[in-house]
Structure formats: C-alpha cells, structure tokens
Coordinates of C-alpha atoms in Angstrom, one line a residue:
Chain A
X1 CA 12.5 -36.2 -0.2
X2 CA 12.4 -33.0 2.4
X3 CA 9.1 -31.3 2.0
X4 CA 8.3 -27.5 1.7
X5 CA 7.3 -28.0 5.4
X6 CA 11.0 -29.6 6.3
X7 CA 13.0 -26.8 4.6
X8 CA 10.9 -24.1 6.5
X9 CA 11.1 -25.7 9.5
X10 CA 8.0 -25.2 10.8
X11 CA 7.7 -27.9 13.1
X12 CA 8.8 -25.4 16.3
X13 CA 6.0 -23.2 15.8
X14 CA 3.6 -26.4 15.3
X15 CA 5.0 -27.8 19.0
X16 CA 4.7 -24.3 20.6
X17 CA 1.0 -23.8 19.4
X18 CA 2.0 -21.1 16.9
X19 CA 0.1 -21.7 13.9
X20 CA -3.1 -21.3 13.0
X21 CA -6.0 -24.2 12.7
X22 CA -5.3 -25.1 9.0
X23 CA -1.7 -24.3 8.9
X24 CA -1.6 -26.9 12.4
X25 CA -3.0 -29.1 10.5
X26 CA -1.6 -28.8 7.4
X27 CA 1.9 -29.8 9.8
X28 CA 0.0 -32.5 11.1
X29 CA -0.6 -34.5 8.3
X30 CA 2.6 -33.6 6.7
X31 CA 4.3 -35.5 10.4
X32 CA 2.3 -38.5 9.3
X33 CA 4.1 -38.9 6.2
X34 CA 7.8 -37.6 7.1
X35 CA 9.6 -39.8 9.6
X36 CA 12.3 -37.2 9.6
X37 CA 9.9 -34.3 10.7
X38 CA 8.3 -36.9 13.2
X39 CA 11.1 -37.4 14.8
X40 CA 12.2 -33.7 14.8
X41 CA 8.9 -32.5 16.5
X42 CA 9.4 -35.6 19.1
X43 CA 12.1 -34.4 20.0
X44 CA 12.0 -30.4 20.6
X45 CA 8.4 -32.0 22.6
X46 CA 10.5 -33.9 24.9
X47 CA 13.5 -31.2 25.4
X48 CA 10.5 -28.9 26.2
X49 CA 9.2 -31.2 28.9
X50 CA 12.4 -31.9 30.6
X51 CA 12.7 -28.1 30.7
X52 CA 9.5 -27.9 31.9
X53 CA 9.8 -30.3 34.5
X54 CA 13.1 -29.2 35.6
X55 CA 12.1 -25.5 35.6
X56 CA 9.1 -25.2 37.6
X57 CA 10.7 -24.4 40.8
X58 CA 8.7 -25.0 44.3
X59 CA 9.6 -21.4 45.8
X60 CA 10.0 -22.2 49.8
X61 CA 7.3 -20.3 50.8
X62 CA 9.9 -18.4 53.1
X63 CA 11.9 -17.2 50.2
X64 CA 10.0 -14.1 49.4
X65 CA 8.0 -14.1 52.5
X66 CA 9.6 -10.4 53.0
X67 CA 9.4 -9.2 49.3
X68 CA 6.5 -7.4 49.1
X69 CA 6.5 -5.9 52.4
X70 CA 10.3 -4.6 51.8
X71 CA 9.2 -3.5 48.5
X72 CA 6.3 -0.9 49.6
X73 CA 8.4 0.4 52.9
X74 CA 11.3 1.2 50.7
X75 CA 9.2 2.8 47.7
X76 CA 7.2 5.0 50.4
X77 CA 10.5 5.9 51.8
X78 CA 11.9 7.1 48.6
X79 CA 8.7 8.7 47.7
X80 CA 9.3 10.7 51.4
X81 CA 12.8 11.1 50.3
X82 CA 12.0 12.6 47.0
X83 CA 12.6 16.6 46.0
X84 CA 8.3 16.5 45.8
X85 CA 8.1 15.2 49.1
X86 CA 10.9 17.4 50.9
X87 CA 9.2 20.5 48.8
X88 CA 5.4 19.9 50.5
X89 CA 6.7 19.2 54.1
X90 CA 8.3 22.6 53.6
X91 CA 5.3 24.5 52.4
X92 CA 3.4 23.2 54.9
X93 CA 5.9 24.1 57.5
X94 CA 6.2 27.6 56.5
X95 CA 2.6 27.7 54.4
X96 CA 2.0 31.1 56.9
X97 CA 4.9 32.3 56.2
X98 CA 4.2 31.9 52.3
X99 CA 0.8 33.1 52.4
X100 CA 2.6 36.5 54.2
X101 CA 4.8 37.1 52.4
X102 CA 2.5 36.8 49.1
X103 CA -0.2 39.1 50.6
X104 CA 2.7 41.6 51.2
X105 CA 4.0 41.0 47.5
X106 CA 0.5 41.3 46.1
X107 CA -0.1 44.4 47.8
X108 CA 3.1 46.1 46.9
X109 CA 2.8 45.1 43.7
X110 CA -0.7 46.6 43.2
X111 CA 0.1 49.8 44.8
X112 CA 3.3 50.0 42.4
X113 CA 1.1 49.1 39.6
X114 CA -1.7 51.4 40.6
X115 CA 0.7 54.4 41.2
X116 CA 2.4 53.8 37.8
X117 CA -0.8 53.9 35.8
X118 CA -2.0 57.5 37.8
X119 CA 1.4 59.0 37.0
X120 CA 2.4 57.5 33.4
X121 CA -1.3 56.7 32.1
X122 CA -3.3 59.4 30.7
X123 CA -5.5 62.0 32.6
X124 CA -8.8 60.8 33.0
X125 CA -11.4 63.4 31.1
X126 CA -14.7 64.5 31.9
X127 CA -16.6 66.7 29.6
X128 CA -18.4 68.3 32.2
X129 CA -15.7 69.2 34.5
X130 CA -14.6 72.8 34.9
X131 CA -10.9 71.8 33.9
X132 CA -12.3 70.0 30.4
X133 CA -14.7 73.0 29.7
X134 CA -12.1 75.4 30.4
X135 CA -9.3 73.4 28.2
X136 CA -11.5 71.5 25.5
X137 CA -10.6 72.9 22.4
X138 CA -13.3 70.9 20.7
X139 CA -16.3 73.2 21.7
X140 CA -15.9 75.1 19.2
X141 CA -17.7 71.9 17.5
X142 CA -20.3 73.0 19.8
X143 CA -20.9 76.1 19.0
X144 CA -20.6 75.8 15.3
X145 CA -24.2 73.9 15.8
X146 CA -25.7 77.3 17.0
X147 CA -25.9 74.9 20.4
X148 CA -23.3 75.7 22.5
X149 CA -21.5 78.5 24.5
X150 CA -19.4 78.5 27.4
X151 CA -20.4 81.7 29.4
X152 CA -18.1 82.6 32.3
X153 CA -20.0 85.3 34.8
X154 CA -17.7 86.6 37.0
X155 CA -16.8 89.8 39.8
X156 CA -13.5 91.3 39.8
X157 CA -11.8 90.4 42.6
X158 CA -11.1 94.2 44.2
X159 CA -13.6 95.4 41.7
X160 CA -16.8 97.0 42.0
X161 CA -19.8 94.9 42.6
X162 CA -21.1 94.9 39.1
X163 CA -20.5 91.7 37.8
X164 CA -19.0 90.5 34.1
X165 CA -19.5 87.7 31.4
X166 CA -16.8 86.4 30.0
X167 CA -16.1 83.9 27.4
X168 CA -13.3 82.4 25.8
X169 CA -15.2 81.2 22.6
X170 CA -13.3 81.2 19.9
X171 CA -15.3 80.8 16.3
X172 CA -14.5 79.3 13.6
X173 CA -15.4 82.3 11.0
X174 CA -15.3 85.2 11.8
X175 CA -18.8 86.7 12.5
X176 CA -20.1 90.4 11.2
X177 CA -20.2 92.6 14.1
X178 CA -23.2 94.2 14.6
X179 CA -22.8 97.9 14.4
X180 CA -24.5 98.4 17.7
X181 CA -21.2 96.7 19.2
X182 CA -18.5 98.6 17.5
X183 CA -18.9 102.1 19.9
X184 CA -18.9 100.2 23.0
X185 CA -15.6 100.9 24.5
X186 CA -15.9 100.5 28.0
X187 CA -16.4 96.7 30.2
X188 CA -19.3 98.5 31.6
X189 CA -20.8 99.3 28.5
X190 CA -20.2 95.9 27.1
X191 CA -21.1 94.8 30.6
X192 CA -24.4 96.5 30.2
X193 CA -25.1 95.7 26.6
X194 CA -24.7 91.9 27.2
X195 CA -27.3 92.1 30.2
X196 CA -29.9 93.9 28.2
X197 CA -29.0 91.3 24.9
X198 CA -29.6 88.4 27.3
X199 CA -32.4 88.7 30.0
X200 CA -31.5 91.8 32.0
X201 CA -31.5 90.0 35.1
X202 CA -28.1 88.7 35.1
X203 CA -28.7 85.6 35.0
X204 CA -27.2 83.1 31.3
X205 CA -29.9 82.1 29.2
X206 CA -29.9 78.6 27.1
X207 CA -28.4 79.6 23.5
X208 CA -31.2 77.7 22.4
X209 CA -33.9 80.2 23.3
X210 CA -32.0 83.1 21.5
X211 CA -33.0 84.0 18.5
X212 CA -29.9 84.6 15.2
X213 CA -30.0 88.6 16.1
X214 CA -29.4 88.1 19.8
X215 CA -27.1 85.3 19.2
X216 CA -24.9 87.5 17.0
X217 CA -25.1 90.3 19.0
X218 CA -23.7 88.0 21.8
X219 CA -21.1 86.7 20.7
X220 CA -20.0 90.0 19.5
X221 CA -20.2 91.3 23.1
X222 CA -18.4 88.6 24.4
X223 CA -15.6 89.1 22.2
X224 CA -15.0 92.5 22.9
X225 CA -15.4 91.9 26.4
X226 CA -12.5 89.0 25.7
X227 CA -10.7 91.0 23.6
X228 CA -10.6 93.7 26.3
X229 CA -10.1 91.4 29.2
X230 CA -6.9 90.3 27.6
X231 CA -6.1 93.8 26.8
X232 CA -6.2 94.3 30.6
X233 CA -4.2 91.0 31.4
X234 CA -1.2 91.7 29.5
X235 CA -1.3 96.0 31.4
X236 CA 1.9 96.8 33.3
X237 CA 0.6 95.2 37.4
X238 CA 0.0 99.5 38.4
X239 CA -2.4 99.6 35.8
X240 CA -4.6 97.8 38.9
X241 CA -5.8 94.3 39.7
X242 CA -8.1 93.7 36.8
X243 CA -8.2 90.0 37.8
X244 CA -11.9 88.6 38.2
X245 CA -13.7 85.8 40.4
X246 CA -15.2 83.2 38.4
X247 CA -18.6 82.2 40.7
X248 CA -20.7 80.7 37.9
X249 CA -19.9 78.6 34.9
X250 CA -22.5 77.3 32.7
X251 CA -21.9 75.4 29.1
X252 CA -24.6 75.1 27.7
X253 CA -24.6 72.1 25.1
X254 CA -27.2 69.8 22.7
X255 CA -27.3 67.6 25.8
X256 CA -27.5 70.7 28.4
X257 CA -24.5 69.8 30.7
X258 CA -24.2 72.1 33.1
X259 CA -21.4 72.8 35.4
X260 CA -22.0 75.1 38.6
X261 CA -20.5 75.5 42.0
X262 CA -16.9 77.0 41.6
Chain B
X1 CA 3.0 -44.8 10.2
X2 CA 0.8 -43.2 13.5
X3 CA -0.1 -39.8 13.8
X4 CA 1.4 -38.5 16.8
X5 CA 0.1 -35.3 17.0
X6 CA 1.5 -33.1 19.6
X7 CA -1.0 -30.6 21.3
X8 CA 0.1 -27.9 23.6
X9 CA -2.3 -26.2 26.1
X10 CA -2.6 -22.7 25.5
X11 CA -2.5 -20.2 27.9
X12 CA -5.0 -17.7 26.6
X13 CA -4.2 -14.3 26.9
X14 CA -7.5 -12.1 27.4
X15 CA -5.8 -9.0 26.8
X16 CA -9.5 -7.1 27.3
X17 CA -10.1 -9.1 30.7
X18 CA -6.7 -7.9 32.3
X19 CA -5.8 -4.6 30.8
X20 CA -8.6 -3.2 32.4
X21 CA -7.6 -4.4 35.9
X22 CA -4.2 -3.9 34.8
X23 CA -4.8 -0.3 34.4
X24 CA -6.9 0.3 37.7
X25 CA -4.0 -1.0 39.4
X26 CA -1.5 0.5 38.3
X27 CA -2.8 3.8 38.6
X28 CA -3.9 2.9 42.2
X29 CA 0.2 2.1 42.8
X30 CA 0.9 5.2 40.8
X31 CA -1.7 7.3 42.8
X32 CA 0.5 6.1 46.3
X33 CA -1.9 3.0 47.5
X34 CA 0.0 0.7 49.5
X35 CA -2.5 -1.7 48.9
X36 CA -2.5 -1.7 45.9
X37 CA 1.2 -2.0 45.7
X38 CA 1.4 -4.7 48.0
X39 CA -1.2 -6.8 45.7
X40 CA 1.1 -6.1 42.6
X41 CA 4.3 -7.5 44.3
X42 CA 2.0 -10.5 45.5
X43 CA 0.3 -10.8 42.1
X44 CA 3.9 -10.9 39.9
X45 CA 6.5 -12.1 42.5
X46 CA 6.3 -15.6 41.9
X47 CA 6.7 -14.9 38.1
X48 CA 9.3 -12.3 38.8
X49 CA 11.5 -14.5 41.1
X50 CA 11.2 -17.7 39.1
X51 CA 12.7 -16.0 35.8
X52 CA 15.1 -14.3 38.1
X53 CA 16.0 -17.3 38.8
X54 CA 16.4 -19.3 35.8
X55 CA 18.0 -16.2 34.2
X56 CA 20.8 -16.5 36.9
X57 CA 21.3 -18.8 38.4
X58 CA 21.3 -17.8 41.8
X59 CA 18.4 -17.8 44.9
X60 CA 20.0 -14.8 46.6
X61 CA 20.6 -13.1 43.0
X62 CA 17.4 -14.0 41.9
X63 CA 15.8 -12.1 45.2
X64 CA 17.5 -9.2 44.7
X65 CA 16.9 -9.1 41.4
X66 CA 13.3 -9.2 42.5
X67 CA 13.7 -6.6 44.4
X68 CA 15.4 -4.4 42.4
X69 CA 13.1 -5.3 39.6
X70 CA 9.8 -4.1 41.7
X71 CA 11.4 -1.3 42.8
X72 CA 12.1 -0.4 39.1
X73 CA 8.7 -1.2 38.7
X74 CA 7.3 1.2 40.4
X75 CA 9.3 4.0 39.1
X76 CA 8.3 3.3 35.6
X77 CA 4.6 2.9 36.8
X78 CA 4.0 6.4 35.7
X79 CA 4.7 5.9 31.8
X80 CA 3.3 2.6 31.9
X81 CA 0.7 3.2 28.8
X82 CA -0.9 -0.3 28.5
X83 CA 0.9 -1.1 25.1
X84 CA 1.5 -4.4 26.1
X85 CA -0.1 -7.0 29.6
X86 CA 1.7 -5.5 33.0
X87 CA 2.7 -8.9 33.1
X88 CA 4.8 -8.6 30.0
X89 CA 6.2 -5.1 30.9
X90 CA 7.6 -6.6 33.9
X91 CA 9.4 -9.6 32.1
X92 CA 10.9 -6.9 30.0
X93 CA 12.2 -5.2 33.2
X94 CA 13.5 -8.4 34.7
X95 CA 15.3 -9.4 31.3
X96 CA 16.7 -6.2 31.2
X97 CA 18.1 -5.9 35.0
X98 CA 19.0 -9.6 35.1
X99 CA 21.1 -8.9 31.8
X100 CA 22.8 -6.1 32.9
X101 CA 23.5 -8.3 36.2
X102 CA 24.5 -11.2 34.2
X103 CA 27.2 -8.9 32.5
X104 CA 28.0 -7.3 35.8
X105 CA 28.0 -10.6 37.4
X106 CA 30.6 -12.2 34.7
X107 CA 33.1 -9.7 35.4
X108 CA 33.7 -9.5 38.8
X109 CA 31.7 -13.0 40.9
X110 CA 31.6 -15.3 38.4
X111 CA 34.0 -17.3 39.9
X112 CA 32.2 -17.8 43.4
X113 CA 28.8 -18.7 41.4
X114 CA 27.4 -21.7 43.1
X115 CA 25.6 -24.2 41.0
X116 CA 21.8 -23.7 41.1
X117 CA 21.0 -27.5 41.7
X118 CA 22.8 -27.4 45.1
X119 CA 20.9 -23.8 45.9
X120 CA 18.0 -25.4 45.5
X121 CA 18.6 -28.2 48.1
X122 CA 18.9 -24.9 50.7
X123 CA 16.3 -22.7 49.3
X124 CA 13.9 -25.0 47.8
X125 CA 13.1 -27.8 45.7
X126 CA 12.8 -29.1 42.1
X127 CA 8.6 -30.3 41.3
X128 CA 9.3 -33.6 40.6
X129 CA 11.3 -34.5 43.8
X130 CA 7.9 -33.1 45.7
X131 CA 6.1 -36.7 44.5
X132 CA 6.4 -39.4 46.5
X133 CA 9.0 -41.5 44.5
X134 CA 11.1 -44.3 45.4
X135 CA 15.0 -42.5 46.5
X136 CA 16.8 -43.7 43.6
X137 CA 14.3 -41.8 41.3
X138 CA 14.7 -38.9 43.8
X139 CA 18.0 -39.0 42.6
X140 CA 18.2 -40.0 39.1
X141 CA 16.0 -36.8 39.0
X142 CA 18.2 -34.5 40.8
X143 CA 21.0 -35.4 38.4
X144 CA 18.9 -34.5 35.4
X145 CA 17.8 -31.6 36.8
X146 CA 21.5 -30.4 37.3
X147 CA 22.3 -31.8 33.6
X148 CA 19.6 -29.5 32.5
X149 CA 20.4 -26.2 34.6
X150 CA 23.9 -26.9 33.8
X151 CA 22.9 -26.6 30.1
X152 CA 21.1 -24.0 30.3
X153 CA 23.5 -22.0 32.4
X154 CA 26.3 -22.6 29.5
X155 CA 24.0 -20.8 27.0
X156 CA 24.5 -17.1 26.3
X157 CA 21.9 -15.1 27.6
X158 CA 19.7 -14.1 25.0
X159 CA 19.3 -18.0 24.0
X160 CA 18.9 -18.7 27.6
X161 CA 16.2 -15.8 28.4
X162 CA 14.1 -16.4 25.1
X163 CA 13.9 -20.7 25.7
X164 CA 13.2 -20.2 29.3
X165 CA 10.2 -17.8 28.4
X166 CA 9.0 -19.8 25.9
X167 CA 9.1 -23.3 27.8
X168 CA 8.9 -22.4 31.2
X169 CA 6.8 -19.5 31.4
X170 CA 4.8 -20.1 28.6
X171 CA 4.7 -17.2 26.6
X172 CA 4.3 -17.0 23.3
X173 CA 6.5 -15.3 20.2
X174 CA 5.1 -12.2 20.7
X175 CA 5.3 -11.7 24.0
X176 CA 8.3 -13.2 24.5
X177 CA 9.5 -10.1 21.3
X178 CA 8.0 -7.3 23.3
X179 CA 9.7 -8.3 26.7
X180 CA 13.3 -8.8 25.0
X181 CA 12.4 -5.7 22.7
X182 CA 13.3 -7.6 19.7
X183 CA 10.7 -8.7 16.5
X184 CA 9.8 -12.2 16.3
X185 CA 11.6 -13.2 14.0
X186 CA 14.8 -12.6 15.6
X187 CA 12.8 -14.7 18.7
X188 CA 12.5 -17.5 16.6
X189 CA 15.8 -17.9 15.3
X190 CA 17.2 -17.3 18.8
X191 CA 14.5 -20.0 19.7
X192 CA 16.2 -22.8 17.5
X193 CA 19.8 -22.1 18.2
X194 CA 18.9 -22.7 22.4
X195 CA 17.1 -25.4 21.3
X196 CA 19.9 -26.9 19.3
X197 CA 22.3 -26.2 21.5
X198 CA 20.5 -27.8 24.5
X199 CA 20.0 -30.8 22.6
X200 CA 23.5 -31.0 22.2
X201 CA 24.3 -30.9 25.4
X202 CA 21.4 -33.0 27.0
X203 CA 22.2 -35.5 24.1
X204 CA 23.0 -38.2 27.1
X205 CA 19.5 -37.5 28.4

C-alpha cells in the first residue's frame, strides 16, 4: 500500500538534501519500510552520481588561460568607447575653452541682468535726498505732528541780494491766518515778516523750538510767499525772471534729517 | 529490510560571509578597478565556463558564451542590488545568454554541432579518465560518459539547465528558481521530468 510519502513524492527532495531534520527523517524511516520508495530514491542517487561523475569537467588549464585578461581589455575599451568617456576627453581638451566662454556668458549675463533691474525695477528712495524731500508727498505726515517743515531759502537768480524762504508745504486743514499776515502784499514784506518770525538772522530755526504763535504765523508766511511765488511762475516771461536759486534746504523732522549742500 | 539512508553533503551557503565581499567587489569593478575585475573573472570562470558547457554542448561555444556572459556581467554590475549571491546572479546571466544561444544555435548550426564527448578528447578531459585505471575502464568510461552527455543534450533546455544545476553544480531549489527566474515549484517539477527522462534514456546504464 503507497504511503502519503509515495503519492507526494518526496523522495527527490530527501536525496537532494531538501527537507528539514524531522521531515528527513520522517522519509527515512518511511524508505525502511517501502521497498518501492527504496528503490526509487536508489535510483535518482545513482543517476545523480553518474551525472556527477560525468559532469565535472577537468578544464585544460589552457582553455580560459585568456578569459579574464580579454574580458578587462575589452570592458576598458568600451568604457573608453562610451558617450561618458568621449564627453570628458572633450572637456578636458577644450576645458579652457569652456571655462572662457562661461566667464564671458556669466558676465554678460550679469550686466544684462543688472541693467534690467536699474531700468525696469523701481527707483531706489531715500528720505533724505533732495529729490524725496522735494517729491514726498507724505510730509505732510510730518508736519501734521507740529515736527516737521521743509523750508527752502533761496536768491533769485537775476534778483537782488536779499534772499527768500520758500516752502511747498501743503496742510492738511486749513490754518487761521493770523491777521498780522493778511496786509502783507509784497515778497519783501513777507520776506521781512518771515525773518523777524524766525530769528532775524536768516538763518531756519528747528520747528521744534517755535512756539504755536510763531509756528502759525509761519506757516502763514510761507504760504503767501508760495502762493505768490506761483503767482509769479505762471506771469507772461516779460513780466521778468522771477526764478530763484535754491542754496539751502533744510527738513527738519522728529529724527532731524537734514539735507544741505545744493 | 536495511536502512539505506542516503546523505548528501551540503554546500552551505553563508549568504552573510559572501555578500559582504560580494558587495565590496562589485562596487570596486563598478568603480573601474581592473583588479578587481580581473579577480571576478578568475573567481566565477570556472563556474561560468563549466555550465556554459554542459548547457551547450560545445568548448568553443561554451568560451564565448563565457565571454559574452562577463562582458554582460559587467554591464549589469551597476544595478546589481545584492538580492540574491553574485554567484547566483551570474548563473542567471549564463542561463539566459546560453538560452537565447541555444535557440539561435538550433536554427541556423545545429547541424555542424560536434558531439561534446569527442570535444573533450581536444579540449579537455572527463574526471574519471584522470585516475589511473586499467584502458578498458578508460574506455568503458568514455562511453558512458557520451551515453550520458548524449542524454542530456536530447533534453529541452529548461530540463537540461535545471538537472545540471542541481546535480552538477550543486545548487539548491532556490537558487537554482532565482537563476532560471522561475518559483520552486515550477523547479521541482522540471526537476522530475529531466530526471525521468534521463532514466529513460540511461536505462542501459
């Protein structure tokens, strides 16, 4: 009667060392009591011996005497041969002319870089500089705080040598003007009425030192002085050259930035 | 009735042992060491010829094959990921080539194929006819010898790859299913039919 072992045939793995310890000898004892399976195993141990005999094959030691050697010099060559290979023999041919032609490339591509940014990027601005102070339109912040005032002293340019303060303030309210200001007709008048409001001497004081009254009756006179500046701007050329010589500017601010030198 | 109990030697694969240098050489070959790639050739080209051989048949074939096979060898290096011994990865390269040659082969030489047992008188010699045995056992040998390659030759290729990795080069089910890319079970199957059919034809034997 075939055993659970005969119908699985088991008996290969057993003679190739395939099973485990109690499975082996499980198979074992089970060829102990099955002459079939005995024979069975017998035999696929003998086929495997004659193929093992027959199949181990004494290499002439000439035979692959070359191999190895034939094997590396034609795997370098390829490797010299490959796109990787032809590509770093060519950079280091021309690796000068490379590194040229990138140094040219980098610098043209900076200056292009550099000039688009200084003609398409935004002006650069400075708070202090004559051209902010002059076209800020946020001062008025400034001034609004009692802290601030952009006082322009200035010559006329084919003018006498009395000098003239002008301001382009603009508030944000409009002050009371003192009734002191409202007769003065004349830029001389105003002229004179500003110096003796401030310190006489010509010079801008800080709008810090000035007390309300002053401050009030300064900004009024700079208004009419502005007021009549532009009056003179917009007169037919005859009416004379009116234009004046800005040589001082001072803003004065909470932080006291001062611009001077024009 | 005696016990006969029939106990194979093992070869014992100490995956941990060789992977490691596995690994160090191959990236050394993959890194450009000639050295290095000299010692894998040495190192696998006795194992790589030998199957060569038994897979077709030939000397000459089975050193080209060899050579072709190494040369394949070191193109794959790269994705070489240690999944499996570089020893098995290689059989699986020289099943593969010596297939496609075998099919190649079939089509358009088959018919100037010289028999392996007289290839070996030229090229080299069968073990047993190396011991120093009287002529008519020289002999008696030789014939089973070309009985047996004869056999082995008539088998289709897949039987004829997966007996002669199992019984000649020793390896076991599992490596034999990861260098024919095929599960184990499909090994063992493949395993009985060569075997059946070999002892069909080596019933004289």
């Amino acid at each position: 009667m075939k055993s659970e072992i005969c119908r699985e045939q088991r008996l290969a793995e057993y003679v190739d060392g395939e099973l485990s310890g109690i499975e082996r000898l499980h198979v074992s004892r089970h060829l102990g009591e099955c002459d079939a399976c005995g024979a069975e195993a017998a035999s696929l141990q003998r086929l495997g011996d004659l193929l093992r005999g027959v199949g181990q094959v004494n290499i002439a030691p000439a035979a692959l005497a070359g191999l190895a050697g034939g094997v590396v010099s034609r795997v370098g060559a390829e490797r010299a041969l490959s796109w990787r290979a032809l590509f770093d023999r060519a950079v280091e041919d021309w690796h000068w002319f490379l590194v040229g032609f990138g140094s040219v490339a980098a610098a043209f591509f900076s200056v292009t870089f550099v000039s688009a940014v200084l003609h398409f990027g935004p002006a650069p601005g400075r708070e202090d500089s004559v051209s902010a102070l002059l076209s800020n339109r946020d001062w008025q912040v400034v001034t609004s705080t009692q802290e601030g005032s952009l006082y322009v002293w200035a010559t006329p340019i084919r003018g006498s040598d009395w000098r003239i303060a002008l301001t382009s303030r603009e508030r944000k309210e409009a002050a009371e003007i003192p009734t002191s200001v409202a007769g003065l007709e004349t830029e001389q008048d105003l002229v004179a009425a500003l110096g003796d409001a401030l310190t006489g001497t010509g010079q801008p004081i800080d709008g810090r030192s000035m007390t309300p009254a002053m401050r009030l009756l300064t900004g009024a006179l700079f208004d009419r002085l502005l007021e009549l500046q532009n009056r003179q701007l917009q007169a037919p050329a005859d009416a004379g050259d009116m234009r004046s010589l800005v040589y001082r500017l001072q803003f004065v601010t909470n932080t006291e930035v001062t611009a001077k030198g024009l | 009735m005696a016990v006969e109990t029939f106990v194979k030697p093992l070869r014992a694969l100490t995956w941990s042992d060789s992977a490691s240098a596995d690994w160090a050489l191959v990236q050394q070959c993959a890194a450009g060491d000639e050295d290095a790639c000299t010692r894998l050739v040495t190192d696998h080209q006795r194992m790589v010829y030998q199957l060569s051989l038994h897979l077709l048949g030939d000397p000459q074939e089975a050193l080209d094959l060899s050579q072709e096979v190494f040369l394949r060898v070191f193109q794959m290096l790269p994705k070489f990921r240690g999944q499996s011994t570089l020893r098995t990865w290689i059989y699986r390269i020289v099943v593969n080539h010596a297939s496609n040659r075998q099919r190649w082969w079939r089509r358009r030489r088959r018919a100037q194929q010289v028999p392996l047992d007289e290839q070996l008188a030229t090229h080299g010699e069968l073990a047993e006819s190396r011991n120093f045995a009287l002529p008519d056992r020289v002999l008696q040998q030789r014939e089973v010898a070309g009985l047996v390659w004869r056999a082995l030759n008539q088998l289709p290729f897949d039987q004829r790859a997966v007996i002669v990795l199992r019984e000649i080069d020793g390896l076991s089910y599992e490596e034999i299913a990861m260098s024919l890319g095929v599960v184990v079970g499909t090994v063992k199957s493949r395993l009985a039919r060569a075997r059946e059919n070999l002892r069909e034809a080596l019933r004289s034997v």
